[in-house]
Tab-separated table of C-alpha atoms and ligand atoms in Angstrom:
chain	number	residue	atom	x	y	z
F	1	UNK	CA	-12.230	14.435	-11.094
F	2	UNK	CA	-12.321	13.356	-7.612
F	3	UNK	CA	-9.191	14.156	-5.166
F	4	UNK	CA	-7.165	11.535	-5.043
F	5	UNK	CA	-5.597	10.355	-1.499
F	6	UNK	CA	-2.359	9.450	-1.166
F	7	UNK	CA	-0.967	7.030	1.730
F	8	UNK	CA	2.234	7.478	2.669
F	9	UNK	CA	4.430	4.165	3.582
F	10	UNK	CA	6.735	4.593	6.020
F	11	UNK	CA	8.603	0.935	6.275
F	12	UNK	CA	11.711	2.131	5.339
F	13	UNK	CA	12.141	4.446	8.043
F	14	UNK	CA	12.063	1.296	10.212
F	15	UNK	CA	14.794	-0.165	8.199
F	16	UNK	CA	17.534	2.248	8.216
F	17	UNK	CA	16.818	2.488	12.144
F	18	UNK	CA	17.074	-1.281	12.088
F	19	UNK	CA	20.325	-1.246	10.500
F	20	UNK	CA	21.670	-0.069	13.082
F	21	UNK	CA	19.287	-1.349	15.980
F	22	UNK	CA	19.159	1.836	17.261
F	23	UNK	CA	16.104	3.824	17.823
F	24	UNK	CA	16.498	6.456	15.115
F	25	UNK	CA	15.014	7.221	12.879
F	26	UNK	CA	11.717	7.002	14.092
F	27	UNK	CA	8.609	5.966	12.145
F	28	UNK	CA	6.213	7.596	14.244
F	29	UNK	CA	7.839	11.074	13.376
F	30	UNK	CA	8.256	10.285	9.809
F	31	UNK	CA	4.251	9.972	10.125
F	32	UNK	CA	3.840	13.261	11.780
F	33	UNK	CA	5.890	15.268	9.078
F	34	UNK	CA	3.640	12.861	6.388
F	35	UNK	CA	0.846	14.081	8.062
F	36	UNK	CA	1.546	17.814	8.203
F	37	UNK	CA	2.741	17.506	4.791
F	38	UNK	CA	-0.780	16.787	3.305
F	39	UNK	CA	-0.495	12.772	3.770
F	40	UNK	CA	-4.432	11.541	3.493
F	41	UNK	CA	-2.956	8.543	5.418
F	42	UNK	CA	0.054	6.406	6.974
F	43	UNK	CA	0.611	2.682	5.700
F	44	UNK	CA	3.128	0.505	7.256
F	45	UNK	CA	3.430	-3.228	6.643
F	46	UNK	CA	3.896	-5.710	9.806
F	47	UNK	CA	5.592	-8.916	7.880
F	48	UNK	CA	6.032	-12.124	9.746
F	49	UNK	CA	9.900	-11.601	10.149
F	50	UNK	CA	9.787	-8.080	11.394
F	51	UNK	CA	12.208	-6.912	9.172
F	52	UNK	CA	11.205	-3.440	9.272
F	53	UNK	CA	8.113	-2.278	11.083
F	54	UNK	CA	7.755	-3.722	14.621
F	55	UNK	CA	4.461	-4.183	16.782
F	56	UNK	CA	5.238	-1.527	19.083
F	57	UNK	CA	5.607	0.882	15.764
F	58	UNK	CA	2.205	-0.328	15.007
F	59	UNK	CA	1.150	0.558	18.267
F	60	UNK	CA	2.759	4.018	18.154
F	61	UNK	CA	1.190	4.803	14.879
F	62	UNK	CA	-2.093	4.006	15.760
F	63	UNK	CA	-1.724	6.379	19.265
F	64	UNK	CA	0.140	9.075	17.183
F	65	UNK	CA	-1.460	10.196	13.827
F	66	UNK	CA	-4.208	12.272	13.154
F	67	UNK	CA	-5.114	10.319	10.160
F	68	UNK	CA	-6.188	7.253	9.131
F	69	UNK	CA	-3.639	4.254	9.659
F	70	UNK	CA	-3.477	1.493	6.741
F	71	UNK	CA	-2.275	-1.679	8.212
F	72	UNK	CA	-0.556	-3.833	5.634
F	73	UNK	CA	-0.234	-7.528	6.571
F	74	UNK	CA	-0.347	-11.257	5.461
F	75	UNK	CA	-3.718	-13.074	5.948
F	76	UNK	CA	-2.583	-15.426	8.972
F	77	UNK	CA	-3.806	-15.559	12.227
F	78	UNK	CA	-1.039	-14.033	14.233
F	79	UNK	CA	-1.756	-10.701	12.096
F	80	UNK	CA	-5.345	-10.766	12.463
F	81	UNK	CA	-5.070	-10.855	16.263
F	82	UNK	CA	-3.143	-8.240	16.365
F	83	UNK	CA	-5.412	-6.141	14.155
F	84	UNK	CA	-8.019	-6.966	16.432
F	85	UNK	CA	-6.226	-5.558	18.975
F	86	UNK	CA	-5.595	-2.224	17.194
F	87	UNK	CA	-8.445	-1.891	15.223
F	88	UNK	CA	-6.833	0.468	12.551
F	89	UNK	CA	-8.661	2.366	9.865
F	90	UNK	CA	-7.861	0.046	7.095
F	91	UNK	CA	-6.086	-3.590	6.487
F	92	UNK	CA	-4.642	-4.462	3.020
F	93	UNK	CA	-3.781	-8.443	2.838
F	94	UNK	CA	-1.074	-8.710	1.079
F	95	UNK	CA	0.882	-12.008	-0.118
F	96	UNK	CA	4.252	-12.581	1.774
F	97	UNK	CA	6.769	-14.503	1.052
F	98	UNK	CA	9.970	-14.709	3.558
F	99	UNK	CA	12.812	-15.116	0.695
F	100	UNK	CA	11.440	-11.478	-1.260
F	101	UNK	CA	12.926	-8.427	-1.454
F	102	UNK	CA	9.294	-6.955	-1.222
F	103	UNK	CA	5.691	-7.857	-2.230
F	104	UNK	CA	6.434	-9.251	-5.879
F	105	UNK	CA	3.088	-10.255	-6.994
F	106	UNK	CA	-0.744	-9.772	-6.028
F	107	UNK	CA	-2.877	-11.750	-3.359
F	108	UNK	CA	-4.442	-14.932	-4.902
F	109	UNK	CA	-7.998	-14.150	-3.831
F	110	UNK	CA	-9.234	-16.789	-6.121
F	111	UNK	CA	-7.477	-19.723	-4.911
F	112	UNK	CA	-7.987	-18.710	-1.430
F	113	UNK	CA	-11.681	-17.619	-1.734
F	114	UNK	CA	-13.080	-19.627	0.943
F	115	UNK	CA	-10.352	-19.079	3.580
F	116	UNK	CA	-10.214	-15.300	3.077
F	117	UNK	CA	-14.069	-14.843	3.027
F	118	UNK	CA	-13.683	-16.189	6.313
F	119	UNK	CA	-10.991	-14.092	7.261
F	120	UNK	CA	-12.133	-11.075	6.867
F	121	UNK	CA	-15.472	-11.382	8.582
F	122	UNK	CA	-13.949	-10.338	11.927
F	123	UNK	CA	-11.812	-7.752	10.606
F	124	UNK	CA	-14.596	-6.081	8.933
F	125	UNK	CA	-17.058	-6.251	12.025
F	126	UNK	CA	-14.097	-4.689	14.077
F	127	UNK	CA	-14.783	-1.775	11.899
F	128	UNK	CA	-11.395	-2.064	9.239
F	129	UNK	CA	-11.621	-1.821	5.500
F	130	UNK	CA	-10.408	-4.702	4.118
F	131	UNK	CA	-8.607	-4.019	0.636
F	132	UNK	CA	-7.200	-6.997	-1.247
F	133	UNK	CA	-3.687	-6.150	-2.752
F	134	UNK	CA	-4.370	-8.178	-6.251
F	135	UNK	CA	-2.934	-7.973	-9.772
F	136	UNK	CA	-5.269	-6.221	-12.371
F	137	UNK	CA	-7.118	-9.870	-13.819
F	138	UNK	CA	-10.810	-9.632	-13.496
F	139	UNK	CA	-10.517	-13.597	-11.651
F	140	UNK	CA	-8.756	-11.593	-8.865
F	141	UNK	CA	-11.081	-8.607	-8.605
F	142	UNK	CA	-14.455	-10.626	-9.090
F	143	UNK	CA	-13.086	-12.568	-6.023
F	144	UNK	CA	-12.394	-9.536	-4.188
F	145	UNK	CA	-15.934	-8.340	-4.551
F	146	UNK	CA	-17.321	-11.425	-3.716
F	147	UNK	CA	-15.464	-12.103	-0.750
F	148	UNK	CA	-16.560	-8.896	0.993
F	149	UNK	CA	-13.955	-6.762	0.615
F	150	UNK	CA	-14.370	-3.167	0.619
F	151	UNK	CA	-11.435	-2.315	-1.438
F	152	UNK	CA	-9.060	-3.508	-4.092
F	153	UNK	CA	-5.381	-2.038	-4.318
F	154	UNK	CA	-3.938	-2.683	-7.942
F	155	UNK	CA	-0.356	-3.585	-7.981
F	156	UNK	CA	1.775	-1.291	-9.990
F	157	UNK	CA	5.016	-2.959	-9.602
F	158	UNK	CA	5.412	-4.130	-13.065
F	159	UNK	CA	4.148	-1.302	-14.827
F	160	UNK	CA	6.899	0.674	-12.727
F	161	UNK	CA	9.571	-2.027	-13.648
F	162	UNK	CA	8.633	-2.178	-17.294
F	163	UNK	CA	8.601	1.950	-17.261
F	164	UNK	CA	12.176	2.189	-15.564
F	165	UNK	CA	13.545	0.006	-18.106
F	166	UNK	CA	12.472	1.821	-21.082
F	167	UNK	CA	10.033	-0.260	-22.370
F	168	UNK	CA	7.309	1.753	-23.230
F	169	UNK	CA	5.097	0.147	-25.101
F	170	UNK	CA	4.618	-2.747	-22.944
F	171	UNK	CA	4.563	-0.406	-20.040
F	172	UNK	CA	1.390	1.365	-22.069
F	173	UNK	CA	0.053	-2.185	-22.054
F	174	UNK	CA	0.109	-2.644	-18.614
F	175	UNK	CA	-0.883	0.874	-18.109
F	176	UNK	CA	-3.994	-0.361	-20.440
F	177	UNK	CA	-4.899	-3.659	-17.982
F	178	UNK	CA	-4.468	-1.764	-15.069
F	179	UNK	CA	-7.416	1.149	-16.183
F	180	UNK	CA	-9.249	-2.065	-17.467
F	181	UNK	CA	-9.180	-3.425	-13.907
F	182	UNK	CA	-9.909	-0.367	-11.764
F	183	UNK	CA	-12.962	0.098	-14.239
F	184	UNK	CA	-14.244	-3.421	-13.680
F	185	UNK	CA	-13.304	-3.187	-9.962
F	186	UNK	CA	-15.866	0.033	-9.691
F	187	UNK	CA	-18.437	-1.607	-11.292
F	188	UNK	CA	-18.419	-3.954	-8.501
F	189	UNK	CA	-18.336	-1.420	-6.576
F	190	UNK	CA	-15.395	-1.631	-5.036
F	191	UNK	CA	-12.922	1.017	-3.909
F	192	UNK	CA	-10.109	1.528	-6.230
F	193	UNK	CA	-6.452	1.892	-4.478
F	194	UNK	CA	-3.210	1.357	-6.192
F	195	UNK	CA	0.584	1.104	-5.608
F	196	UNK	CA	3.778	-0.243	-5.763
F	197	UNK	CA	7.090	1.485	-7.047
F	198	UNK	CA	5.478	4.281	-8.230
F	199	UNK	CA	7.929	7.555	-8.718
F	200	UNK	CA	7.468	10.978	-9.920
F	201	UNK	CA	8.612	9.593	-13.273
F	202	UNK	CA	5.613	7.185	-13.553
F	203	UNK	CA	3.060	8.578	-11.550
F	204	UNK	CA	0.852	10.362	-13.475
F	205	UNK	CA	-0.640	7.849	-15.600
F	206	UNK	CA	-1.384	5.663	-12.618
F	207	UNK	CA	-2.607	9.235	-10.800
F	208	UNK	CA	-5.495	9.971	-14.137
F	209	UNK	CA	-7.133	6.619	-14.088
F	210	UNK	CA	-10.366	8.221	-12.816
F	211	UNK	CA	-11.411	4.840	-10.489
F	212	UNK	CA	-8.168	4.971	-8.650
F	213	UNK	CA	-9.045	6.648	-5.125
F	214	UNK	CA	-5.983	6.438	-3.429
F	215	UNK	CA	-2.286	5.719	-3.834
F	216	UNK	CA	-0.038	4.292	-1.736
F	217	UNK	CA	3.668	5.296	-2.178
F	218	UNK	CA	6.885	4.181	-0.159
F	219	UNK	CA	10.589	3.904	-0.948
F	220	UNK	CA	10.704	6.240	-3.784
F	221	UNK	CA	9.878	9.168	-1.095
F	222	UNK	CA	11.620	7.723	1.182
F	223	UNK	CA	14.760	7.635	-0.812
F	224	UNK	CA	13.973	11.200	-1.992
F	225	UNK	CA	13.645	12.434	1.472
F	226	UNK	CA	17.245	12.180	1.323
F	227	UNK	CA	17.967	14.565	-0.843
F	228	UNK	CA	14.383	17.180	-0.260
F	229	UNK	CA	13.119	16.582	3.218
F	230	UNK	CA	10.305	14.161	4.200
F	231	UNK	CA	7.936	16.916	3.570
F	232	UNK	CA	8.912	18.423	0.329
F	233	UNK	CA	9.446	15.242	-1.293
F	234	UNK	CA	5.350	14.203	-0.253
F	235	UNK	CA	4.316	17.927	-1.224
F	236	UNK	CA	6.037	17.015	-4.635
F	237	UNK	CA	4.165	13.953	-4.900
F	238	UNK	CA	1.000	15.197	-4.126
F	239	UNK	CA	1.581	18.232	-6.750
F	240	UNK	CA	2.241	16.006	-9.636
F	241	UNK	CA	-0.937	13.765	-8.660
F	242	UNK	CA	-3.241	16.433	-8.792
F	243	UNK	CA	-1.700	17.931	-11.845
F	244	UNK	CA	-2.522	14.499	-13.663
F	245	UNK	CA	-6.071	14.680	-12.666
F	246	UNK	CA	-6.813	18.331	-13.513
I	1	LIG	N1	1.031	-0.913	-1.527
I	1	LIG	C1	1.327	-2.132	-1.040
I	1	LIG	C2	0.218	-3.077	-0.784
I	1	LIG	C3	2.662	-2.486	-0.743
I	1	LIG	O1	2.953	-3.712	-0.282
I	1	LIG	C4	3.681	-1.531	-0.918
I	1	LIG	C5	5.090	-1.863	-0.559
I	1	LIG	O2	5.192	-2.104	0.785
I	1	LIG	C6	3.309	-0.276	-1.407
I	1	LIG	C7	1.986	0.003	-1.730
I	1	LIG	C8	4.324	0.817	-1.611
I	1	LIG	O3	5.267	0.425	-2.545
I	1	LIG	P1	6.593	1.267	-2.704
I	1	LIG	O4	7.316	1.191	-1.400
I	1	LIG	O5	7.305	0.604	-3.816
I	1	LIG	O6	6.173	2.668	-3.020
């Protein structure tokens, strides 16, 4: 099976250095030990509020890794000047909400279709690929691929919830709908991504589904940098993803 990459997210670097408004600890070097841990990439998420990553982390990102830089945003104007601006390797539109914790649910590509196929016209001329962060329901992927986009990033958050609370057989449901949708979503050829809460408890069935390209993982390794070190908690992540593909 192919390699799979895996993007690390570093937003909550930014928000224990925000807690303090101080300057450490700094995202940019969380990146670089990412990177020389095996990272395949670095995605950070610029929301409206600025509540953890800030433009000029953006900016120091884009300067400062070696590889490629996943710019996670919602679809509004500000954001898509500013990706203009930076041109990073990759955008995922994401839905954004001010009052959430983090990104609860998937982009509605279908009740946006027009305005987003729109959208992503400059971004995608500006050489970024687009990804659409969606739920797993073939309405949202059929959108995807008919808006443009290069990519689709399946949302794993309630697979992850449903597996941390013990509830295993809907979790194996979900598990189900998600290899259903990252089988239709090649078809269409699309690029497969996926993410959201994963841990090294519930990666590996997300990590087998042979479709999924890429994952992108944040706050578990963040939180487990705590106790193993940015690096070994990445190298662990990146062992148990290529264990459930061998
Ligand atoms: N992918 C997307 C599109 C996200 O919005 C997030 C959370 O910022 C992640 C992946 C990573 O999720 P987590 O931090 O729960 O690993």
């Amino acid at each position: 099976m192919q390699k799979q990459r895996l993007g690390v997210n570093i937003d909550h670097v930014a928000t224990v250095r925000n807690a303090r408004g101080s300057v450490w600890p700094d995202p940019l070097r969380a990146a670089l030990l990412a990177e020389a841990a095996g990272a395949d990439g670095i995605t950070a998420h610029l929301r409206e509020d600025r509540r953890h990553i800030r433009d000029a982390d953006m900016e120091a990102l884009k300067a400062g890794i070696g590889i490629p830089l996943n710019f996670e945003c919602a679809a509004t104007a500000e954001m898509q000047a500013i990706v203009l601006r930076l041109r990073p390797h990759a955008v995922c539109l994401v839905p954004e909400r001010r009052e959430e914790r983090t990104t609860e649910g998937g982009l509605d590509v279908a009740g946006d279709e027009a305005r987003l196929r729109d959208y992503l016209v400059p971004l995608r001329e500006a050489g970024c690929r687009v990804s659409m962060f969606i739920g797993h329901d073939a309405r949202q992927i059929e959108a995807s691929a008919r808006i443009g986009a290069a990519v689709v990033e399946l949302h794993t958050g309630h697979y992850s919830d449903l597996h941390a609370e013990g509830r295993a057989a809907e979790a194996d449901a979900e598990l189900a709908a998600l290899r259903a949708g990252a089988t239709l979503a090649a078809s269409l050829g699309l690029e497969v991504h996926a993410g959201h809460g994963l841990t090294y408890e519930n990666v590996a069935p997300v990590a087998a589904i042979p479709e999924v390209q890429e994952l992108n993982i944040g706050h578990f390794l963040i939180g487990e940098a705590i106790y193993l070190g940015l690096g070994p908690a990445i190298e662990e992540m990146r062992r148990r993803m290529d264990a459930a593909r061998a």
